[in-house]
PDB file of N, CA and C in Angstrom:
ATOM      1  N   MET A   1     162.540 -38.514 -17.860  1.00 83.00           N
ATOM      2  CA  MET A   1     163.299 -39.244 -16.870  1.00 83.00           C
ATOM      3  C   MET A   1     163.108 -38.561 -15.519  1.00 83.00           C
ATOM      4  N   GLN A   2     162.892 -39.377 -14.516  1.00 91.00           N
ATOM      5  CA  GLN A   2     162.713 -38.883 -13.151  1.00 91.00           C
ATOM      6  C   GLN A   2     164.016 -39.029 -12.371  1.00 91.00           C
ATOM      7  N   ASP A   3     164.185 -38.203 -11.339  1.00 91.00           N
ATOM      8  CA  ASP A   3     165.378 -38.308 -10.497  1.00 91.00           C
ATOM      9  C   ASP A   3     165.456 -39.650  -9.780  1.00 91.00           C
ATOM     10  N   ASP A   4     164.293 -40.312  -9.595  1.00 94.00           N
ATOM     11  CA  ASP A   4     164.303 -41.600  -8.902  1.00 94.00           C
ATOM     12  C   ASP A   4     164.358 -42.792  -9.873  1.00 94.00           C
ATOM     13  N   SER A   5     164.532 -42.513 -11.171  1.00 96.00           N
ATOM     14  CA  SER A   5     164.734 -43.591 -12.146  1.00 96.00           C
ATOM     15  C   SER A   5     166.033 -44.312 -11.822  1.00 96.00           C
ATOM     16  N   ARG A   6     166.072 -45.604 -12.104  1.00 98.00           N
ATOM     17  CA  ARG A   6     167.260 -46.424 -11.842  1.00 98.00           C
ATOM     18  C   ARG A   6     167.780 -46.970 -13.173  1.00 98.00           C
ATOM     19  N   PRO A   7     168.607 -46.179 -13.851  1.00 98.00           N
ATOM     20  CA  PRO A   7     169.049 -46.570 -15.195  1.00 98.00           C
ATOM     21  C   PRO A   7     169.951 -47.798 -15.194  1.00 98.00           C
ATOM     22  N   THR A   8     169.791 -48.583 -16.243  1.00 98.00           N
ATOM     23  CA  THR A   8     170.634 -49.764 -16.446  1.00 98.00           C
ATOM     24  C   THR A   8     170.739 -50.038 -17.946  1.00 98.00           C
ATOM     25  N   LEU A   9     171.851 -50.582 -18.362  1.00 98.00           N
ATOM     26  CA  LEU A   9     172.019 -50.949 -19.763  1.00 98.00           C
ATOM     27  C   LEU A   9     171.112 -52.134 -20.077  1.00 98.00           C
ATOM     28  N   VAL A  10     170.584 -52.167 -21.289  1.00 98.00           N
ATOM     29  CA  VAL A  10     169.718 -53.278 -21.676  1.00 98.00           C
ATOM     30  C   VAL A  10     170.568 -54.511 -21.969  1.00 98.00           C
ATOM     31  N   ARG A  11     169.900 -55.630 -22.025  1.00 97.00           N
ATOM     32  CA  ARG A  11     170.576 -56.900 -22.296  1.00 97.00           C
ATOM     33  C   ARG A  11     171.333 -56.820 -23.622  1.00 97.00           C
ATOM     34  N   GLY A  12     172.551 -57.321 -23.627  1.00 98.00           N
ATOM     35  CA  GLY A  12     173.365 -57.319 -24.835  1.00 98.00           C
ATOM     36  C   GLY A  12     174.239 -56.088 -24.997  1.00 98.00           C
ATOM     37  N   VAL A  13     174.093 -55.123 -24.090  1.00 99.00           N
ATOM     38  CA  VAL A  13     174.897 -53.896 -24.131  1.00 99.00           C
ATOM     39  C   VAL A  13     175.840 -53.927 -22.943  1.00 99.00           C
ATOM     40  N   ARG A  14     177.116 -53.600 -23.191  1.00 98.00           N
ATOM     41  CA  ARG A  14     178.073 -53.646 -22.084  1.00 98.00           C
ATOM     42  C   ARG A  14     179.207 -52.666 -22.307  1.00 98.00           C
ATOM     43  N   LEU A  15     179.842 -52.326 -21.200  1.00 98.00           N
ATOM     44  CA  LEU A  15     181.049 -51.506 -21.247  1.00 98.00           C
ATOM     45  C   LEU A  15     182.244 -52.420 -21.470  1.00 98.00           C
ATOM     46  N   HIS A  16     183.196 -51.939 -22.234  1.00 98.00           N
ATOM     47  CA  HIS A  16     184.384 -52.741 -22.539  1.00 98.00           C
ATOM     48  C   HIS A  16     185.586 -51.819 -22.704  1.00 98.00           C
ATOM     49  N   TRP A  17     186.688 -52.156 -22.030  1.00 98.00           N
ATOM     50  CA  TRP A  17     187.925 -51.404 -22.195  1.00 98.00           C
ATOM     51  C   TRP A  17     188.617 -51.884 -23.465  1.00 98.00           C
ATOM     52  N   ASP A  18     188.819 -50.986 -24.421  1.00 97.00           N
ATOM     53  CA  ASP A  18     189.502 -51.309 -25.673  1.00 97.00           C
ATOM     54  C   ASP A  18     190.987 -51.014 -25.493  1.00 97.00           C
ATOM     55  N   GLU A  19     191.771 -52.062 -25.454  1.00 97.00           N
ATOM     56  CA  GLU A  19     193.207 -51.931 -25.199  1.00 97.00           C
ATOM     57  C   GLU A  19     193.914 -51.196 -26.337  1.00 97.00           C
ATOM     58  N   VAL A  20     193.470 -51.376 -27.564  1.00 96.00           N
ATOM     59  CA  VAL A  20     194.103 -50.714 -28.707  1.00 96.00           C
ATOM     60  C   VAL A  20     193.850 -49.210 -28.659  1.00 96.00           C
ATOM     61  N   ARG A  21     192.602 -48.831 -28.443  1.00 94.00           N
ATOM     62  CA  ARG A  21     192.243 -47.407 -28.396  1.00 94.00           C
ATOM     63  C   ARG A  21     192.552 -46.760 -27.050  1.00 94.00           C
ATOM     64  N   LYS A  22     192.756 -47.591 -26.054  1.00 96.00           N
ATOM     65  CA  LYS A  22     192.996 -47.114 -24.681  1.00 96.00           C
ATOM     66  C   LYS A  22     191.833 -46.258 -24.189  1.00 96.00           C
ATOM     67  N   GLN A  23     190.624 -46.765 -24.438  1.00 96.00           N
ATOM     68  CA  GLN A  23     189.443 -46.065 -23.956  1.00 96.00           C
ATOM     69  C   GLN A  23     188.287 -47.035 -23.764  1.00 96.00           C
ATOM     70  N   GLN A  24     187.346 -46.588 -22.974  1.00 98.00           N
ATOM     71  CA  GLN A  24     186.150 -47.368 -22.682  1.00 98.00           C
ATOM     72  C   GLN A  24     185.212 -47.291 -23.882  1.00 98.00           C
ATOM     73  N   MET A  25     184.604 -48.412 -24.224  1.00 98.00           N
ATOM     74  CA  MET A  25     183.655 -48.498 -25.331  1.00 98.00           C
ATOM     75  C   MET A  25     182.326 -49.018 -24.794  1.00 98.00           C
ATOM     76  N   LEU A  26     181.254 -48.584 -25.412  1.00 99.00           N
ATOM     77  CA  LEU A  26     179.934 -49.131 -25.133  1.00 99.00           C
ATOM     78  C   LEU A  26     179.609 -50.039 -26.314  1.00 99.00           C
ATOM     79  N   LEU A  27     179.593 -51.337 -26.055  1.00 98.00           N
ATOM     80  CA  LEU A  27     179.358 -52.317 -27.115  1.00 98.00           C
ATOM     81  C   LEU A  27     177.902 -52.747 -27.119  1.00 98.00           C
ATOM     82  N   TYR A  28     177.351 -52.875 -28.315  1.00 98.00           N
ATOM     83  CA  TYR A  28     175.986 -53.373 -28.481  1.00 98.00           C
ATOM     84  C   TYR A  28     175.956 -54.198 -29.762  1.00 98.00           C
ATOM     85  N   PRO A  29     174.937 -55.027 -29.961  1.00 96.00           N
ATOM     86  CA  PRO A  29     174.964 -55.967 -31.087  1.00 96.00           C
ATOM     87  C   PRO A  29     175.216 -55.336 -32.458  1.00 96.00           C
ATOM     88  N   GLU A  30     174.733 -54.116 -32.681  1.00 94.00           N
ATOM     89  CA  GLU A  30     174.874 -53.493 -33.995  1.00 94.00           C
ATOM     90  C   GLU A  30     176.108 -52.618 -34.124  1.00 94.00           C
ATOM     91  N   GLY A  31     176.880 -52.442 -33.049  1.00 97.00           N
ATOM     92  CA  GLY A  31     178.036 -51.561 -33.156  1.00 97.00           C
ATOM     93  C   GLY A  31     178.672 -51.227 -31.823  1.00 97.00           C
ATOM     94  N   ALA A  32     179.347 -50.086 -31.811  1.00 98.00           N
ATOM     95  CA  ALA A  32     180.055 -49.647 -30.610  1.00 98.00           C
ATOM     96  C   ALA A  32     180.119 -48.127 -30.589  1.00 98.00           C
ATOM     97  N   ILE A  33     180.203 -47.586 -29.393  1.00 98.00           N
ATOM     98  CA  ILE A  33     180.352 -46.149 -29.197  1.00 98.00           C
ATOM     99  C   ILE A  33     181.594 -45.931 -28.345  1.00 98.00           C
ATOM    100  N   ALA A  34     182.507 -45.096 -28.829  1.00 98.00           N
ATOM    101  CA  ALA A  34     183.682 -44.724 -28.039  1.00 98.00           C
ATOM    102  C   ALA A  34     183.235 -43.689 -27.006  1.00 98.00           C
ATOM    103  N   LEU A  35     183.590 -43.923 -25.752  1.00 98.00           N
ATOM    104  CA  LEU A  35     183.160 -43.042 -24.665  1.00 98.00           C
ATOM    105  C   LEU A  35     184.315 -42.184 -24.172  1.00 98.00           C
ATOM    106  N   ASN A  36     184.004 -40.939 -23.828  1.00 96.00           N
ATOM    107  CA  ASN A  36     185.021 -40.148 -23.143  1.00 96.00           C
ATOM    108  C   ASN A  36     185.025 -40.581 -21.679  1.00 96.00           C
ATOM    109  N   ALA A  37     185.990 -40.097 -20.925  1.00 93.00           N
ATOM    110  CA  ALA A  37     186.150 -40.539 -19.535  1.00 93.00           C
ATOM    111  C   ALA A  37     184.921 -40.230 -18.688  1.00 93.00           C
ATOM    112  N   THR A  38     184.315 -39.079 -18.899  1.00 93.00           N
ATOM    113  CA  THR A  38     183.137 -38.689 -18.117  1.00 93.00           C
ATOM    114  C   THR A  38     181.968 -39.626 -18.384  1.00 93.00           C
ATOM    115  N   ALA A  39     181.695 -39.893 -19.651  1.00 97.00           N
ATOM    116  CA  ALA A  39     180.594 -40.789 -20.011  1.00 97.00           C
ATOM    117  C   ALA A  39     180.825 -42.183 -19.444  1.00 97.00           C
ATOM    118  N   ALA A  40     182.060 -42.651 -19.488  1.00 98.00           N
ATOM    119  CA  ALA A  40     182.378 -43.981 -18.964  1.00 98.00           C
ATOM    120  C   ALA A  40     182.087 -44.066 -17.473  1.00 98.00           C
ATOM    121  N   VAL A  41     182.472 -43.051 -16.716  1.00 97.00           N
ATOM    122  CA  VAL A  41     182.223 -43.051 -15.269  1.00 97.00           C
ATOM    123  C   VAL A  41     180.727 -43.040 -14.989  1.00 97.00           C
ATOM    124  N   ILE A  42     179.984 -42.228 -15.719  1.00 97.00           N
ATOM    125  CA  ILE A  42     178.531 -42.161 -15.523  1.00 97.00           C
ATOM    126  C   ILE A  42     177.911 -43.531 -15.788  1.00 97.00           C
ATOM    127  N   LEU A  43     178.264 -44.150 -16.904  1.00 98.00           N
ATOM    128  CA  LEU A  43     177.659 -45.437 -17.262  1.00 98.00           C
ATOM    129  C   LEU A  43     178.078 -46.560 -16.323  1.00 98.00           C
ATOM    130  N   GLU A  44     179.284 -46.487 -15.773  1.00 98.00           N
ATOM    131  CA  GLU A  44     179.705 -47.490 -14.789  1.00 98.00           C
ATOM    132  C   GLU A  44     178.816 -47.457 -13.545  1.00 98.00           C
ATOM    133  N   LEU A  45     178.260 -46.302 -13.238  1.00 98.00           N
ATOM    134  CA  LEU A  45     177.396 -46.166 -12.062  1.00 98.00           C
ATOM    135  C   LEU A  45     175.947 -46.582 -12.336  1.00 98.00           C
ATOM    136  N   CYS A  46     175.610 -46.837 -13.585  1.00 98.00           N
ATOM    137  CA  CYS A  46     174.246 -47.218 -13.962  1.00 98.00           C
ATOM    138  C   CYS A  46     174.070 -48.720 -13.789  1.00 98.00           C
ATOM    139  N   ASP A  47     173.828 -49.125 -12.557  1.00 97.00           N
ATOM    140  CA  ASP A  47     173.749 -50.542 -12.215  1.00 97.00           C
ATOM    141  C   ASP A  47     172.328 -51.027 -11.951  1.00 97.00           C
ATOM    142  N   GLY A  48     171.344 -50.157 -12.157  1.00 97.00           N
ATOM    143  CA  GLY A  48     169.964 -50.531 -11.878  1.00 97.00           C
ATOM    144  C   GLY A  48     169.595 -50.404 -10.414  1.00 97.00           C
ATOM    145  N   GLN A  49     170.563 -50.110  -9.573  1.00 98.00           N
ATOM    146  CA  GLN A  49     170.328 -49.915  -8.140  1.00 98.00           C
ATOM    147  C   GLN A  49     170.339 -48.432  -7.780  1.00 98.00           C
ATOM    148  N   ARG A  50     171.284 -47.700  -8.355  1.00 98.00           N
ATOM    149  CA  ARG A  50     171.407 -46.266  -8.070  1.00 98.00           C
ATOM    150  C   ARG A  50     170.379 -45.481  -8.872  1.00 98.00           C
ATOM    151  N   THR A  51     169.845 -44.448  -8.253  1.00 98.00           N
ATOM    152  CA  THR A  51     168.936 -43.544  -8.957  1.00 98.00           C
ATOM    153  C   THR A  51     169.757 -42.519  -9.734  1.00 98.00           C
ATOM    154  N   VAL A  52     169.097 -41.812 -10.640  1.00 97.00           N
ATOM    155  CA  VAL A  52     169.751 -40.730 -11.371  1.00 97.00           C
ATOM    156  C   VAL A  52     170.289 -39.709 -10.378  1.00 97.00           C
ATOM    157  N   ASP A  53     169.495 -39.389  -9.369  1.00 96.00           N
ATOM    158  CA  ASP A  53     169.922 -38.439  -8.343  1.00 96.00           C
ATOM    159  C   ASP A  53     171.162 -38.949  -7.604  1.00 96.00           C
ATOM    160  N   ALA A  54     171.189 -40.224  -7.251  1.00 97.00           N
ATOM    161  CA  ALA A  54     172.339 -40.798  -6.541  1.00 97.00           C
ATOM    162  C   ALA A  54     173.596 -40.788  -7.410  1.00 97.00           C
ATOM    163  N   ILE A  55     173.438 -41.030  -8.697  1.00 97.00           N
ATOM    164  CA  ILE A  55     174.583 -40.994  -9.615  1.00 97.00           C
ATOM    165  C   ILE A  55     175.164 -39.585  -9.666  1.00 97.00           C
ATOM    166  N   ALA A  56     174.296 -38.594  -9.824  1.00 96.00           N
ATOM    167  CA  ALA A  56     174.760 -37.203  -9.868  1.00 96.00           C
ATOM    168  C   ALA A  56     175.413 -36.801  -8.551  1.00 96.00           C
ATOM    169  N   THR A  57     174.823 -37.204  -7.436  1.00 95.00           N
ATOM    170  CA  THR A  57     175.386 -36.884  -6.120  1.00 95.00           C
ATOM    171  C   THR A  57     176.757 -37.523  -5.949  1.00 95.00           C
ATOM    172  N   GLU A  58     176.897 -38.769  -6.361  1.00 95.00           N
ATOM    173  CA  GLU A  58     178.183 -39.474  -6.285  1.00 95.00           C
ATOM    174  C   GLU A  58     179.257 -38.742  -7.083  1.00 95.00           C
ATOM    175  N   LEU A  59     178.916 -38.333  -8.289  1.00 95.00           N
ATOM    176  CA  LEU A  59     179.889 -37.640  -9.133  1.00 95.00           C
ATOM    177  C   LEU A  59     180.243 -36.268  -8.570  1.00 95.00           C
ATOM    178  N   GLU A  60     179.263 -35.577  -8.022  1.00 93.00           N
ATOM    179  CA  GLU A  60     179.537 -34.266  -7.424  1.00 93.00           C
ATOM    180  C   GLU A  60     180.432 -34.390  -6.199  1.00 93.00           C
ATOM    181  N   SER A  61     180.324 -35.501  -5.475  1.00 93.00           N
ATOM    182  CA  SER A  61     181.207 -35.693  -4.319  1.00 93.00           C
ATOM    183  C   SER A  61     182.618 -36.099  -4.766  1.00 93.00           C
ATOM    184  N   ARG A  62     182.723 -36.856  -5.846  1.00 92.00           N
ATOM    185  CA  ARG A  62     184.042 -37.239  -6.378  1.00 92.00           C
ATOM    186  C   ARG A  62     184.788 -36.036  -6.946  1.00 92.00           C
ATOM    187  N   TYR A  63     184.042 -35.223  -7.669  1.00 89.00           N
ATOM    188  CA  TYR A  63     184.634 -34.078  -8.363  1.00 89.00           C
ATOM    189  C   TYR A  63     184.065 -32.803  -7.758  1.00 89.00           C
ATOM    190  N   GLN A  64     184.540 -32.482  -6.589  1.00 87.00           N
ATOM    191  CA  GLN A  64     184.009 -31.351  -5.827  1.00 87.00           C
ATOM    192  C   GLN A  64     184.003 -30.078  -6.662  1.00 87.00           C
ATOM    193  N   GLY A  65     182.889 -29.379  -6.563  1.00 77.00           N
ATOM    194  CA  GLY A  65     182.731 -28.136  -7.298  1.00 77.00           C
ATOM    195  C   GLY A  65     182.109 -28.317  -8.674  1.00 77.00           C
ATOM    196  N   ALA A  66     182.018 -29.559  -9.138  1.00 80.00           N
ATOM    197  CA  ALA A  66     181.436 -29.814 -10.458  1.00 80.00           C
ATOM    198  C   ALA A  66     179.915 -29.875 -10.356  1.00 80.00           C
ATOM    199  N   THR A  67     179.253 -29.297 -11.313  1.00 85.00           N
ATOM    200  CA  THR A  67     177.803 -29.447 -11.423  1.00 85.00           C
ATOM    201  C   THR A  67     177.548 -30.359 -12.619  1.00 85.00           C
ATOM    202  N   VAL A  68     177.093 -31.558 -12.322  1.00 92.00           N
ATOM    203  CA  VAL A  68     177.007 -32.588 -13.356  1.00 92.00           C
ATOM    204  C   VAL A  68     175.589 -33.075 -13.631  1.00 92.00           C
ATOM    205  N   ARG A  69     174.626 -32.622 -12.875  1.00 92.00           N
ATOM    206  CA  ARG A  69     173.265 -33.169 -13.013  1.00 92.00           C
ATOM    207  C   ARG A  69     172.738 -33.080 -14.438  1.00 92.00           C
ATOM    208  N   ASP A  70     172.878 -31.925 -15.063  1.00 93.00           N
ATOM    209  CA  ASP A  70     172.382 -31.782 -16.435  1.00 93.00           C
ATOM    210  C   ASP A  70     173.149 -32.683 -17.399  1.00 93.00           C
ATOM    211  N   ASP A  71     174.467 -32.814 -17.186  1.00 94.00           N
ATOM    212  CA  ASP A  71     175.279 -33.681 -18.047  1.00 94.00           C
ATOM    213  C   ASP A  71     174.877 -35.145 -17.895  1.00 94.00           C
ATOM    214  N   VAL A  72     174.626 -35.567 -16.663  1.00 96.00           N
ATOM    215  CA  VAL A  72     174.198 -36.947 -16.406  1.00 96.00           C
ATOM    216  C   VAL A  72     172.878 -37.211 -17.115  1.00 96.00           C
ATOM    217  N   ARG A  73     171.915 -36.334 -16.928  1.00 97.00           N
ATOM    218  CA  ARG A  73     170.597 -36.513 -17.547  1.00 97.00           C
ATOM    219  C   ARG A  73     170.704 -36.540 -19.075  1.00 97.00           C
ATOM    220  N   HIS A  74     171.488 -35.624 -19.620  1.00 97.00           N
ATOM    221  CA  HIS A  74     171.638 -35.538 -21.076  1.00 97.00           C
ATOM    222  C   HIS A  74     172.238 -36.832 -21.641  1.00 97.00           C
ATOM    223  N   LEU A  75     173.305 -37.319 -21.025  1.00 97.00           N
ATOM    224  CA  LEU A  75     173.930 -38.560 -21.503  1.00 97.00           C
ATOM    225  C   LEU A  75     172.960 -39.734 -21.415  1.00 97.00           C
ATOM    226  N   LEU A  76     172.302 -39.888 -20.277  1.00 98.00           N
ATOM    227  CA  LEU A  76     171.388 -41.023 -20.105  1.00 98.00           C
ATOM    228  C   LEU A  76     170.241 -40.965 -21.108  1.00 98.00           C
ATOM    229  N   GLU A  77     169.719 -39.776 -21.364  1.00 98.00           N
ATOM    230  CA  GLU A  77     168.638 -39.638 -22.344  1.00 98.00           C
ATOM    231  C   GLU A  77     169.124 -40.001 -23.748  1.00 98.00           C
ATOM    232  N   ARG A  78     170.352 -39.608 -24.093  1.00 97.00           N
ATOM    233  CA  ARG A  78     170.900 -39.939 -25.414  1.00 97.00           C
ATOM    234  C   ARG A  78     171.102 -41.445 -25.568  1.00 97.00           C
ATOM    235  N   ILE A  79     171.639 -42.087 -24.543  1.00 98.00           N
ATOM    236  CA  ILE A  79     171.862 -43.536 -24.610  1.00 98.00           C
ATOM    237  C   ILE A  79     170.516 -44.267 -24.666  1.00 98.00           C
ATOM    238  N   ALA A  80     169.552 -43.821 -23.868  1.00 98.00           N
ATOM    239  CA  ALA A  80     168.220 -44.440 -23.862  1.00 98.00           C
ATOM    240  C   ALA A  80     167.513 -44.240 -25.203  1.00 98.00           C
ATOM    241  N   SER A  81     167.698 -43.085 -25.835  1.00 98.00           N
ATOM    242  CA  SER A  81     167.032 -42.821 -27.117  1.00 98.00           C
ATOM    243  C   SER A  81     167.524 -43.765 -28.215  1.00 98.00           C
ATOM    244  N   ARG A  82     168.692 -44.344 -28.030  1.00 97.00           N
ATOM    245  CA  ARG A  82     169.223 -45.335 -28.975  1.00 97.00           C
ATOM    246  C   ARG A  82     168.766 -46.751 -28.625  1.00 97.00           C
ATOM    247  N   GLY A  83     167.986 -46.875 -27.554  1.00 97.00           N
ATOM    248  CA  GLY A  83     167.493 -48.182 -27.139  1.00 97.00           C
ATOM    249  C   GLY A  83     168.520 -49.013 -26.397  1.00 97.00           C
ATOM    250  N   LEU A  84     169.563 -48.360 -25.856  1.00 98.00           N
ATOM    251  CA  LEU A  84     170.647 -49.084 -25.203  1.00 98.00           C
ATOM    252  C   LEU A  84     170.538 -49.086 -23.687  1.00 98.00           C
ATOM    253  N   MET A  85     169.561 -48.364 -23.154  1.00 98.00           N
ATOM    254  CA  MET A  85     169.428 -48.229 -21.705  1.00 98.00           C
ATOM    255  C   MET A  85     167.961 -48.141 -21.321  1.00 98.00           C
ATOM    256  N   LYS A  86     167.642 -48.734 -20.169  1.00 97.00           N
ATOM    257  CA  LYS A  86     166.310 -48.593 -19.573  1.00 97.00           C
ATOM    258  C   LYS A  86     166.409 -47.543 -18.478  1.00 97.00           C
ATOM    259  N   LEU A  87     165.461 -46.624 -18.465  1.00 94.00           N
ATOM    260  CA  LEU A  87     165.479 -45.580 -17.436  1.00 94.00           C
ATOM    261  C   LEU A  87     164.483 -45.875 -16.349  1.00 94.00           C
TER     262      LEU A  87
END
């Protein structure tokens, strides 16, 4: 994955707020993944317009003092390895 990649969820995959669990879920045709708050924020920024670098920069500005670049890359690579995201 390059810093200038523009990640986006593939067709049929979407974020969904589960009212019963009170958490964000990543839904796909074969199942669902419960997301922690950090993963949900990262995936919400994956709109196909923002680069990986821009996503990390946005999060670092929101959460001053946090170093998130490695976490962003790791999450995106894991989601992409399941075929749920285009990088």
